[in-house]
mmCIF file of C-alpha atoms in Angstrom:
data_model
loop_
_atom_site.group_PDB
_atom_site.id
_atom_site.type_symbol
_atom_site.label_atom_id
_atom_site.label_comp_id
_atom_site.label_asym_id
_atom_site.label_seq_id
_atom_site.Cartn_x
_atom_site.Cartn_y
_atom_site.Cartn_z
ATOM 1 C CA MET W 1499 16.415 -6.111 -28.625
ATOM 2 C CA LEU W 1500 14.607 -8.493 -30.942
ATOM 3 C CA THR W 1501 10.756 -8.355 -31.069
ATOM 4 C CA SER W 1502 10.691 -11.964 -29.833
ATOM 5 C CA GLU W 1503 12.848 -11.022 -26.778
ATOM 6 C CA TYR W 1504 10.709 -8.080 -25.844
ATOM 7 C CA ASP W 1505 7.519 -10.138 -26.302
ATOM 8 C CA PHE W 1506 9.168 -12.725 -23.902
ATOM 9 C CA LEU W 1507 9.891 -10.007 -21.251
ATOM 10 C CA LYS W 1508 6.388 -8.511 -21.551
ATOM 11 C CA LYS W 1509 4.836 -11.943 -20.850
ATOM 12 C CA PHE W 1510 7.472 -12.603 -18.031
ATOM 13 C CA LEU W 1511 6.653 -9.385 -16.274
ATOM 14 C CA LYS W 1512 2.932 -9.698 -16.595
ATOM 15 C CA THR W 1513 2.987 -13.265 -15.117
ATOM 16 C CA ARG W 1514 5.329 -12.400 -12.345
ATOM 17 C CA SER W 1515 4.083 -8.855 -11.284
ATOM 18 C CA GLY W 1516 0.931 -8.046 -13.335
ATOM 19 C CA LEU W 1517 2.884 -5.252 -15.063
ATOM 20 C CA VAL W 1518 1.567 -4.618 -18.649
ATOM 21 C CA LEU W 1519 4.095 -3.068 -20.889
ATOM 22 C CA SER W 1520 3.098 -1.416 -24.301
ATOM 23 C CA ASP W 1521 5.282 -1.775 -27.277
ATOM 24 C CA GLU W 1522 6.597 1.883 -26.982
ATOM 25 C CA LYS W 1523 8.095 1.058 -23.567
ATOM 26 C CA GLN W 1524 10.973 -0.955 -25.005
ATOM 27 C CA TYR W 1525 13.412 1.961 -24.403
ATOM 28 C CA LEU W 1526 12.441 1.882 -20.699
ATOM 29 C CA VAL W 1527 13.039 -1.793 -20.575
ATOM 30 C CA GLU W 1528 16.452 -1.497 -21.966
ATOM 31 C CA SER W 1529 17.499 1.401 -19.707
ATOM 32 C CA ARG W 1530 16.373 -0.432 -16.537
ATOM 33 C CA LEU W 1531 17.576 -3.849 -17.373
ATOM 34 C CA MET W 1532 21.127 -3.135 -18.685
ATOM 35 C CA PRO W 1533 22.334 -2.374 -15.103
ATOM 36 C CA VAL W 1534 20.752 -5.653 -13.905
ATOM 37 C CA ALA W 1535 22.679 -7.504 -16.758
ATOM 38 C CA ARG W 1536 25.856 -5.993 -15.748
ATOM 39 C CA ARG W 1537 25.273 -6.730 -12.108
ATOM 40 C CA HIS W 1538 24.917 -10.403 -12.935
ATOM 41 C CA ASP W 1539 27.895 -10.403 -15.336
ATOM 42 C CA LEU W 1540 25.798 -10.868 -18.424
ATOM 43 C CA LYS W 1541 26.924 -9.473 -21.695
ATOM 44 C CA GLY W 1542 23.565 -7.834 -22.609
ATOM 45 C CA LEU W 1543 19.846 -8.126 -22.742
ATOM 46 C CA SER W 1544 19.836 -11.176 -25.024
ATOM 47 C CA GLU W 1545 21.949 -13.186 -22.525
ATOM 48 C CA LEU W 1546 19.772 -11.813 -19.642
ATOM 49 C CA ILE W 1547 16.635 -13.162 -21.369
ATOM 50 C CA GLN W 1548 18.283 -16.523 -22.037
ATOM 51 C CA THR W 1549 19.340 -16.807 -18.424
ATOM 52 C CA LEU W 1550 15.883 -16.053 -17.056
ATOM 53 C CA ASN W 1551 14.736 -19.382 -18.419
ATOM 54 C CA LYS W 1552 17.471 -21.424 -16.759
ATOM 55 C CA PRO W 1553 17.249 -23.211 -13.484
ATOM 56 C CA GLY W 1554 18.640 -21.387 -10.450
ATOM 57 C CA SER W 1555 17.771 -17.867 -11.938
ATOM 58 C CA THR W 1556 15.545 -16.856 -9.121
ATOM 59 C CA SER W 1557 17.761 -13.988 -8.097
ATOM 60 C CA LEU W 1558 17.947 -12.654 -11.580
ATOM 61 C CA GLN W 1559 14.157 -13.026 -12.017
ATOM 62 C CA ASN W 1560 13.611 -10.995 -8.732
ATOM 63 C CA ASP W 1561 16.070 -8.361 -9.913
ATOM 64 C CA VAL W 1562 14.365 -7.919 -13.240
ATOM 65 C CA VAL W 1563 10.927 -7.597 -11.692
ATOM 66 C CA GLU W 1564 12.239 -5.130 -9.018
ATOM 67 C CA ALA W 1565 14.099 -2.960 -11.797
ATOM 68 C CA MET W 1566 10.813 -2.686 -13.719
ATOM 69 C CA THR W 1567 8.524 -1.875 -10.797
ATOM 70 C CA THR W 1568 7.712 1.826 -10.480
ATOM 71 C CA ASN W 1569 8.510 3.052 -6.964
ATOM 72 C CA GLU W 1570 7.301 6.590 -7.038
ATOM 73 C CA SER W 1571 6.089 7.716 -3.638
ATOM 74 C CA PHE W 1572 6.237 10.830 -1.441
ATOM 75 C CA PHE W 1573 4.748 11.964 1.833
ATOM 76 C CA PHE W 1574 1.091 12.905 1.996
ATOM 77 C CA ARG W 1575 0.855 12.272 -1.722
ATOM 78 C CA ASP W 1576 -2.094 13.905 -3.362
ATOM 79 C CA LYS W 1577 -3.036 15.288 0.125
ATOM 80 C CA THR W 1578 -6.868 14.641 -0.278
ATOM 81 C CA PRO W 1579 -6.707 10.864 0.703
ATOM 82 C CA PHE W 1580 -4.875 11.791 3.934
ATOM 83 C CA GLU W 1581 -7.412 14.612 4.720
ATOM 84 C CA ASN W 1582 -10.183 12.046 4.124
ATOM 85 C CA PHE W 1583 -8.458 9.548 6.494
ATOM 86 C CA ARG W 1584 -8.113 12.127 9.231
ATOM 87 C CA ASN W 1585 -11.498 13.918 8.822
ATOM 88 C CA VAL W 1586 -13.896 10.982 7.996
ATOM 89 C CA MET W 1587 -12.426 7.601 8.081
ATOM 90 C CA LEU W 1588 -10.602 7.835 11.410
ATOM 91 C CA PRO W 1589 -13.624 9.451 13.282
ATOM 92 C CA HIS W 1590 -15.865 6.588 11.913
ATOM 93 C CA LEU W 1591 -13.431 4.010 13.231
ATOM 94 C CA LEU W 1592 -13.087 5.594 16.595
ATOM 95 C CA GLU W 1593 -16.950 5.333 16.965
ATOM 96 C CA ALA W 1594 -17.588 2.084 15.021
ATOM 97 C CA ARG W 1595 -14.735 0.151 16.880
ATOM 98 C CA LYS W 1596 -15.044 1.601 20.395
ATOM 99 C CA SER W 1597 -16.036 -1.775 21.789
ATOM 100 C CA ARG W 1598 -12.742 -3.341 20.821
ATOM 101 C CA ARG W 1599 -10.737 -0.104 20.599
ATOM 102 C CA SER W 1600 -8.588 -1.388 17.740
ATOM 103 C CA ALA W 1601 -8.267 -1.081 13.903
ATOM 104 C CA ARG W 1602 -6.155 -2.337 11.027
ATOM 105 C CA ILE W 1603 -4.921 -0.391 7.998
ATOM 106 C CA TRP W 1604 -3.186 -1.993 4.907
ATOM 107 C CA CYS W 1605 -1.022 0.035 2.519
ATOM 108 C CA ALA W 1606 -0.721 -2.128 -0.542
ATOM 109 C CA ALA W 1607 2.191 -1.488 -2.865
ATOM 110 C CA ALA W 1608 3.637 0.926 -0.202
ATOM 111 C CA SER W 1609 6.937 1.471 -2.017
ATOM 112 C CA THR W 1610 9.510 3.128 0.127
ATOM 113 C CA GLY W 1611 7.141 3.846 2.992
ATOM 114 C CA GLN W 1612 5.979 7.443 2.711
ATOM 115 C CA GLU W 1613 2.292 6.464 2.697
ATOM 116 C CA PRO W 1614 2.202 4.407 5.843
ATOM 117 C CA TYR W 1615 4.500 6.879 7.617
ATOM 118 C CA SER W 1616 2.220 9.718 6.650
ATOM 119 C CA LEU W 1617 -0.775 7.830 8.291
ATOM 120 C CA SER W 1618 1.433 7.178 11.385
ATOM 121 C CA MET W 1619 2.274 10.883 11.842
ATOM 122 C CA TYR W 1620 -1.436 11.845 11.615
ATOM 123 C CA LEU W 1621 -2.334 9.316 14.179
ATOM 124 C CA LYS W 1622 0.431 10.764 16.412
ATOM 125 C CA GLU W 1623 -0.900 14.286 15.763
ATOM 126 C CA ASP W 1624 -4.342 13.103 16.862
ATOM 127 C CA LYS W 1625 -3.168 11.379 19.839
ATOM 128 C CA ALA W 1626 -5.755 13.061 22.149
ATOM 129 C CA LYS W 1627 -8.516 11.682 19.955
ATOM 130 C CA VAL W 1628 -7.265 8.220 19.581
ATOM 131 C CA GLY W 1629 -6.020 7.583 23.076
ATOM 132 C CA GLY W 1630 -6.310 3.922 24.138
ATOM 133 C CA PHE W 1631 -6.949 2.715 20.521
ATOM 134 C CA ARG W 1632 -4.635 0.196 18.946
ATOM 135 C CA PHE W 1633 -3.748 0.712 15.233
ATOM 136 C CA GLU W 1634 -1.975 -1.939 13.308
ATOM 137 C CA ILE W 1635 -0.539 -0.671 10.035
ATOM 138 C CA ILE W 1636 0.790 -3.067 7.553
ATOM 139 C CA GLY W 1637 2.907 -1.976 4.539
ATOM 140 C CA THR W 1638 3.567 -4.431 1.672
ATOM 141 C CA ASP W 1639 5.415 -4.361 -1.632
ATOM 142 C CA ILE W 1640 6.700 -6.796 -4.177
ATOM 143 C CA SER W 1641 10.282 -5.226 -4.002
ATOM 144 C CA SER W 1642 12.669 -6.293 -1.178
ATOM 145 C CA GLU W 1643 14.865 -3.213 -1.969
ATOM 146 C CA VAL W 1644 12.238 -0.626 -1.411
ATOM 147 C CA LEU W 1645 10.940 -2.413 1.747
ATOM 148 C CA GLU W 1646 14.331 -2.337 3.206
ATOM 149 C CA LYS W 1647 14.486 1.451 2.671
ATOM 150 C CA ALA W 1648 11.033 1.666 4.170
ATOM 151 C CA ARG W 1649 12.149 -0.278 7.315
ATOM 152 C CA THR W 1650 15.146 2.157 7.825
ATOM 153 C CA GLY W 1651 12.977 5.099 7.278
ATOM 154 C CA ILE W 1652 15.961 7.139 5.863
ATOM 155 C CA TYR W 1653 15.214 9.643 3.165
ATOM 156 C CA SER W 1654 17.213 12.361 1.229
ATOM 157 C CA GLN W 1655 16.559 16.058 1.592
ATOM 158 C CA PHE W 1656 14.797 15.978 -1.816
ATOM 159 C CA GLU W 1657 12.384 13.150 -0.552
ATOM 160 C CA VAL W 1658 11.400 14.923 2.592
ATOM 161 C CA GLN W 1659 10.748 18.157 0.722
ATOM 162 C CA ARG W 1660 8.104 16.461 -1.349
ATOM 163 C CA GLY W 1661 4.807 16.941 0.515
ATOM 164 C CA LEU W 1662 6.050 16.819 4.068
ATOM 165 C CA PRO W 1663 5.249 19.927 6.195
ATOM 166 C CA ILE W 1664 8.386 21.482 7.728
ATOM 167 C CA GLN W 1665 6.666 21.220 11.246
ATOM 168 C CA MET W 1666 6.364 17.439 10.843
ATOM 169 C CA LEU W 1667 9.913 17.110 9.433
ATOM 170 C CA LEU W 1668 11.298 18.762 12.585
ATOM 171 C CA LYS W 1669 8.936 16.883 14.845
ATOM 172 C CA TYR W 1670 9.153 13.401 13.679
ATOM 173 C CA PHE W 1671 12.649 13.171 11.900
ATOM 174 C CA SER W 1672 16.216 13.302 13.036
ATOM 175 C CA GLN W 1673 18.875 14.690 10.755
ATOM 176 C CA GLN W 1674 21.830 12.508 9.857
ATOM 177 C CA GLY W 1675 24.227 14.504 7.716
ATOM 178 C CA GLU W 1676 22.445 15.129 4.427
ATOM 179 C CA LEU W 1677 19.781 12.571 5.255
ATOM 180 C CA TRP W 1678 16.700 12.472 7.513
ATOM 181 C CA GLN W 1679 15.496 9.465 9.489
ATOM 182 C CA VAL W 1680 11.866 8.862 10.614
ATOM 183 C CA ALA W 1681 11.686 8.828 14.484
ATOM 184 C CA PRO W 1682 11.833 5.397 16.088
ATOM 185 C CA GLU W 1683 8.203 5.788 17.519
ATOM 186 C CA ILE W 1684 6.758 6.409 14.093
ATOM 187 C CA ARG W 1685 8.769 3.540 12.563
ATOM 188 C CA ALA W 1686 7.552 1.186 15.282
ATOM 189 C CA MET W 1687 3.991 1.839 14.150
ATOM 190 C CA VAL W 1688 4.313 0.055 10.793
ATOM 191 C CA GLN W 1689 5.001 -3.510 9.950
ATOM 192 C CA TRP W 1690 6.504 -4.389 6.640
ATOM 193 C CA ARG W 1691 5.991 -7.536 4.603
ATOM 194 C CA LYS W 1692 6.981 -8.575 1.046
ATOM 195 C CA LEU W 1693 3.863 -9.352 -0.959
ATOM 196 C CA ASN W 1694 2.932 -9.813 -4.585
ATOM 197 C CA LEU W 1695 -0.565 -8.587 -5.231
ATOM 198 C CA LEU W 1696 -1.091 -11.348 -7.853
ATOM 199 C CA GLU W 1697 -0.645 -14.022 -5.125
ATOM 200 C CA ASN W 1698 -3.076 -14.942 -2.399
ATOM 201 C CA PHE W 1699 -3.069 -12.382 0.551
ATOM 202 C CA SER W 1700 -5.970 -13.693 2.512
ATOM 203 C CA HIS W 1701 -3.409 -14.721 5.253
ATOM 204 C CA LEU W 1702 -3.100 -10.982 6.031
ATOM 205 C CA GLY W 1703 -6.577 -11.089 7.638
ATOM 206 C CA GLU W 1704 -9.259 -8.424 7.660
ATOM 207 C CA PHE W 1705 -8.513 -4.676 7.516
ATOM 208 C CA ASP W 1706 -10.677 -1.769 8.325
ATOM 209 C CA ILE W 1707 -9.011 0.480 5.672
ATOM 210 C CA VAL W 1708 -7.074 -0.603 2.559
ATOM 211 C CA PHE W 1709 -5.004 1.959 0.615
ATOM 212 C CA CYS W 1710 -4.227 0.511 -2.825
ATOM 213 C CA ARG W 1711 -3.217 3.655 -4.701
ATOM 214 C CA ASN W 1712 -1.543 3.983 -7.972
ATOM 215 C CA VAL W 1713 -0.798 0.358 -8.636
ATOM 216 C CA LEU W 1714 -4.028 -0.853 -10.436
ATOM 217 C CA ILE W 1715 -3.122 1.455 -13.384
ATOM 218 C CA TYR W 1716 -0.277 -0.950 -14.241
ATOM 219 C CA PHE W 1717 -2.498 -3.899 -14.488
ATOM 220 C CA ASP W 1718 -4.697 -5.324 -17.288
ATOM 221 C CA GLN W 1719 -8.459 -5.421 -16.851
ATOM 222 C CA GLN W 1720 -8.670 -9.006 -15.589
ATOM 223 C CA THR W 1721 -5.952 -8.504 -13.105
ATOM 224 C CA LYS W 1722 -7.652 -5.429 -11.756
ATOM 225 C CA ILE W 1723 -10.864 -7.253 -11.273
ATOM 226 C CA ASP W 1724 -9.215 -10.187 -9.572
ATOM 227 C CA VAL W 1725 -7.383 -7.976 -7.093
ATOM 228 C CA LEU W 1726 -10.410 -5.735 -6.295
ATOM 229 C CA ASN W 1727 -12.618 -8.921 -5.612
ATOM 230 C CA ARG W 1728 -9.971 -10.235 -3.238
ATOM 231 C CA ILE W 1729 -9.642 -6.930 -1.402
ATOM 232 C CA TYR W 1730 -13.364 -6.909 -1.107
ATOM 233 C CA ARG W 1731 -13.064 -10.161 0.977
ATOM 234 C CA GLN W 1732 -10.492 -8.580 3.260
ATOM 235 C CA LEU W 1733 -12.754 -5.660 4.315
ATOM 236 C CA PRO W 1734 -15.670 -5.579 6.788
ATOM 237 C CA GLU W 1735 -19.095 -4.229 5.756
ATOM 238 C CA ASP W 1736 -18.211 -0.664 6.765
ATOM 239 C CA GLY W 1737 -14.550 -0.888 5.664
ATOM 240 C CA PHE W 1738 -12.922 1.682 3.337
ATOM 241 C CA LEU W 1739 -10.998 1.158 0.097
ATOM 242 C CA VAL W 1740 -8.830 3.996 -1.142
ATOM 243 C CA LEU W 1741 -7.576 4.250 -4.656
ATOM 244 C CA GLY W 1742 -5.382 6.604 -6.603
ATOM 245 C CA ALA W 1743 -6.877 9.523 -8.391
ATOM 246 C CA ALA W 1744 -6.637 7.954 -11.807
ATOM 247 C CA GLU W 1745 -8.166 4.726 -10.626
ATOM 248 C CA THR W 1746 -11.742 3.575 -10.348
ATOM 249 C CA VAL W 1747 -13.779 0.455 -9.675
ATOM 250 C CA VAL W 1748 -16.352 1.423 -12.433
ATOM 251 C CA GLY W 1749 -16.672 -1.282 -14.921
ATOM 252 C CA LEU W 1750 -14.496 -3.688 -12.748
ATOM 253 C CA THR W 1751 -16.629 -4.815 -9.897
ATOM 254 C CA ASP W 1752 -20.143 -4.472 -8.435
ATOM 255 C CA GLY W 1753 -18.936 -5.047 -5.039
ATOM 256 C CA PHE W 1754 -17.940 -1.406 -4.315
ATOM 257 C CA GLU W 1755 -19.491 1.954 -4.695
ATOM 258 C CA PRO W 1756 -18.034 5.477 -4.322
ATOM 259 C CA TYR W 1757 -18.223 6.881 -0.786
ATOM 260 C CA PRO W 1758 -20.399 10.013 -0.850
ATOM 261 C CA ASN W 1759 -18.357 13.199 -1.265
ATOM 262 C CA LEU W 1760 -14.983 11.543 -0.829
ATOM 263 C CA ARG W 1761 -12.894 11.344 -4.041
ATOM 264 C CA GLY W 1762 -11.004 8.060 -4.508
ATOM 265 C CA VAL W 1763 -12.751 6.412 -1.550
ATOM 266 C CA TYR W 1764 -14.976 3.353 -1.943
ATOM 267 C CA ARG W 1765 -17.187 1.295 0.333
ATOM 268 C CA LYS W 1766 -19.072 -2.050 -0.054
ATOM 269 C CA LYS W 1767 -22.460 -1.896 -1.793
ATOM 270 C CA LYS W 1768 -25.118 -2.555 0.762
ATOM 271 C CA THR W 1769 -26.907 -4.943 -1.665
ATOM 272 C CA ALA W 1770 -23.724 -6.405 -3.207
ATOM 273 C CA THR W 1771 -23.181 -10.149 -3.403
ATOM 274 C CA ALA W 1772 -19.706 -11.149 -2.273
ATOM 275 C CA PRO W 1773 -17.459 -12.298 -5.104
ATOM 276 C CA ALA W 1774 -16.961 -16.080 -5.467
ATOM 277 C CA GLY W 1775 -14.534 -17.663 -3.092
ATOM 278 C CA GLY W 1776 -15.078 -15.406 -0.146
ATOM 279 C CA THR W 1777 -13.222 -15.993 3.085
ATOM 280 C CA SER W 1778 -14.252 -15.477 6.605
ATOM 281 C CA PHE W 1779 -11.668 -14.015 9.000
ATOM 282 C CA SER W 1780 -11.452 -14.074 12.782
ATOM 283 C CA ARG W 1781 -9.386 -11.911 15.011
ATOM 284 C CA PRO W 1782 -7.976 -13.023 18.501
ATOM 285 C CA ALA W 1783 -9.164 -10.882 21.388
ATOM 286 C CA THR W 1784 -6.981 -7.972 22.476
ATOM 287 C CA SER W 1785 -6.988 -5.940 25.617
ATOM 288 C CA THR W 1786 -9.109 -2.781 25.944
ATOM 289 C CA SER W 1787 -8.706 0.464 27.657
ATOM 290 C CA THR W 1788 -10.722 3.530 28.486
ATOM 291 C CA SER W 1789 -10.891 6.551 26.335
ATOM 292 C CA THR W 1790 -11.465 10.081 27.631
ATOM 293 C CA THR W 1791 -12.504 11.497 24.259
ATOM 294 C CA LYS W 1792 -15.766 10.949 22.793
ATOM 295 C CA PRO W 1793 -15.262 10.025 19.126
ATOM 296 C CA THR W 1794 -17.102 11.748 16.293
ATOM 297 C CA LYS W 1795 -20.261 9.938 15.325
ATOM 298 C CA PRO W 1796 -20.076 7.938 12.047
ATOM 299 C CA THR W 1797 -21.824 8.989 8.956
ATOM 300 C CA THR W 1798 -22.711 5.463 8.004
ATOM 301 C CA PRO W 1799 -24.322 2.637 9.918
ATOM 302 C CA THR W 1800 -21.996 0.489 12.007
ATOM 303 C CA ARG W 1801 -21.790 -3.279 11.775
ATOM 304 C CA PRO W 1802 -20.891 -5.918 14.223
ATOM 305 C CA THR W 1803 -17.192 -5.822 14.792
ATOM 306 C CA ARG W 1804 -14.569 -8.574 15.085
ATOM 307 C CA GLN W 1805 -11.536 -8.838 17.407
ATOM 308 C CA ILE W 1806 -8.163 -7.818 16.198
ATOM 309 C CA LEU W 1807 -4.612 -9.272 16.296
ATOM 310 C CA ALA W 1808 -2.744 -8.218 19.441
ATOM 311 C CA SER W 1809 0.145 -6.430 17.548
ATOM 312 C CA GLY W 1810 0.118 -2.797 16.567
ATOM 313 C CA SER W 1811 0.556 0.689 18.145
ATOM 314 C CA ARG W 1812 -1.545 1.840 21.183
ATOM 315 C CA PHE W 1813 -2.104 5.507 21.835
#
């Protein structure tokens, strides 16, 4: 591949997906894009690059972006974020949202779905605590291919062995030959949408928790700042932002601060000024029900709550 061709692909991928490729990644580009070229009956990468610029090449452009996107994921990945969700974030929401009895969770760059399904299984496990609450979980990704896999909830033996406790495998999956499928009641708890984080996502509305793990590491500095500032405007004052273990908001935005004693979890600074271009969100009213379990008291002050979309899973 010529240097000029590789430079074109780097620019194309950064513009379309935010992915920043270093010069030493050329081998990776070639190995991932050659199958795409063959699938589109192109002779090689040079012809693929030429075709990307032609009208009507939308399908090829999408396939190139999807081929270069890292889709690594597994159940209860890194464990700590899910323990923080179960032990701190969830009890806080049960108390702070008890008037409306609903909450929304966004898993950005959800890949093949293990993260949203892991959260769903914990909610099922804690059914006695969350009875009467409605949880809406949205999983988004730039790749149509991985979203389709997420929707079906079918995983290989290797995939279910990565981080998934055997008790949950037997409880929430059914075996289909050498494959395992997530139970219908768990799949029904998650909504899937195709979304590019570089584009406007204000239409998704406000979320109480945003998981945006292991995706910012692929972006340049300015793109990270932009995405974080826009996520800031999707969160209420007591909302949670969860990043990957190798990610941080330090040096990127003054809007967030680390949540005390929770690695990888951030909250809005109490004295922060909202980034420019903030958006207000409203939520249509939803029905309420009575809980028989007294939620754990939150560790941070609560704020006035808003109503939520009527979709989601009720326990």
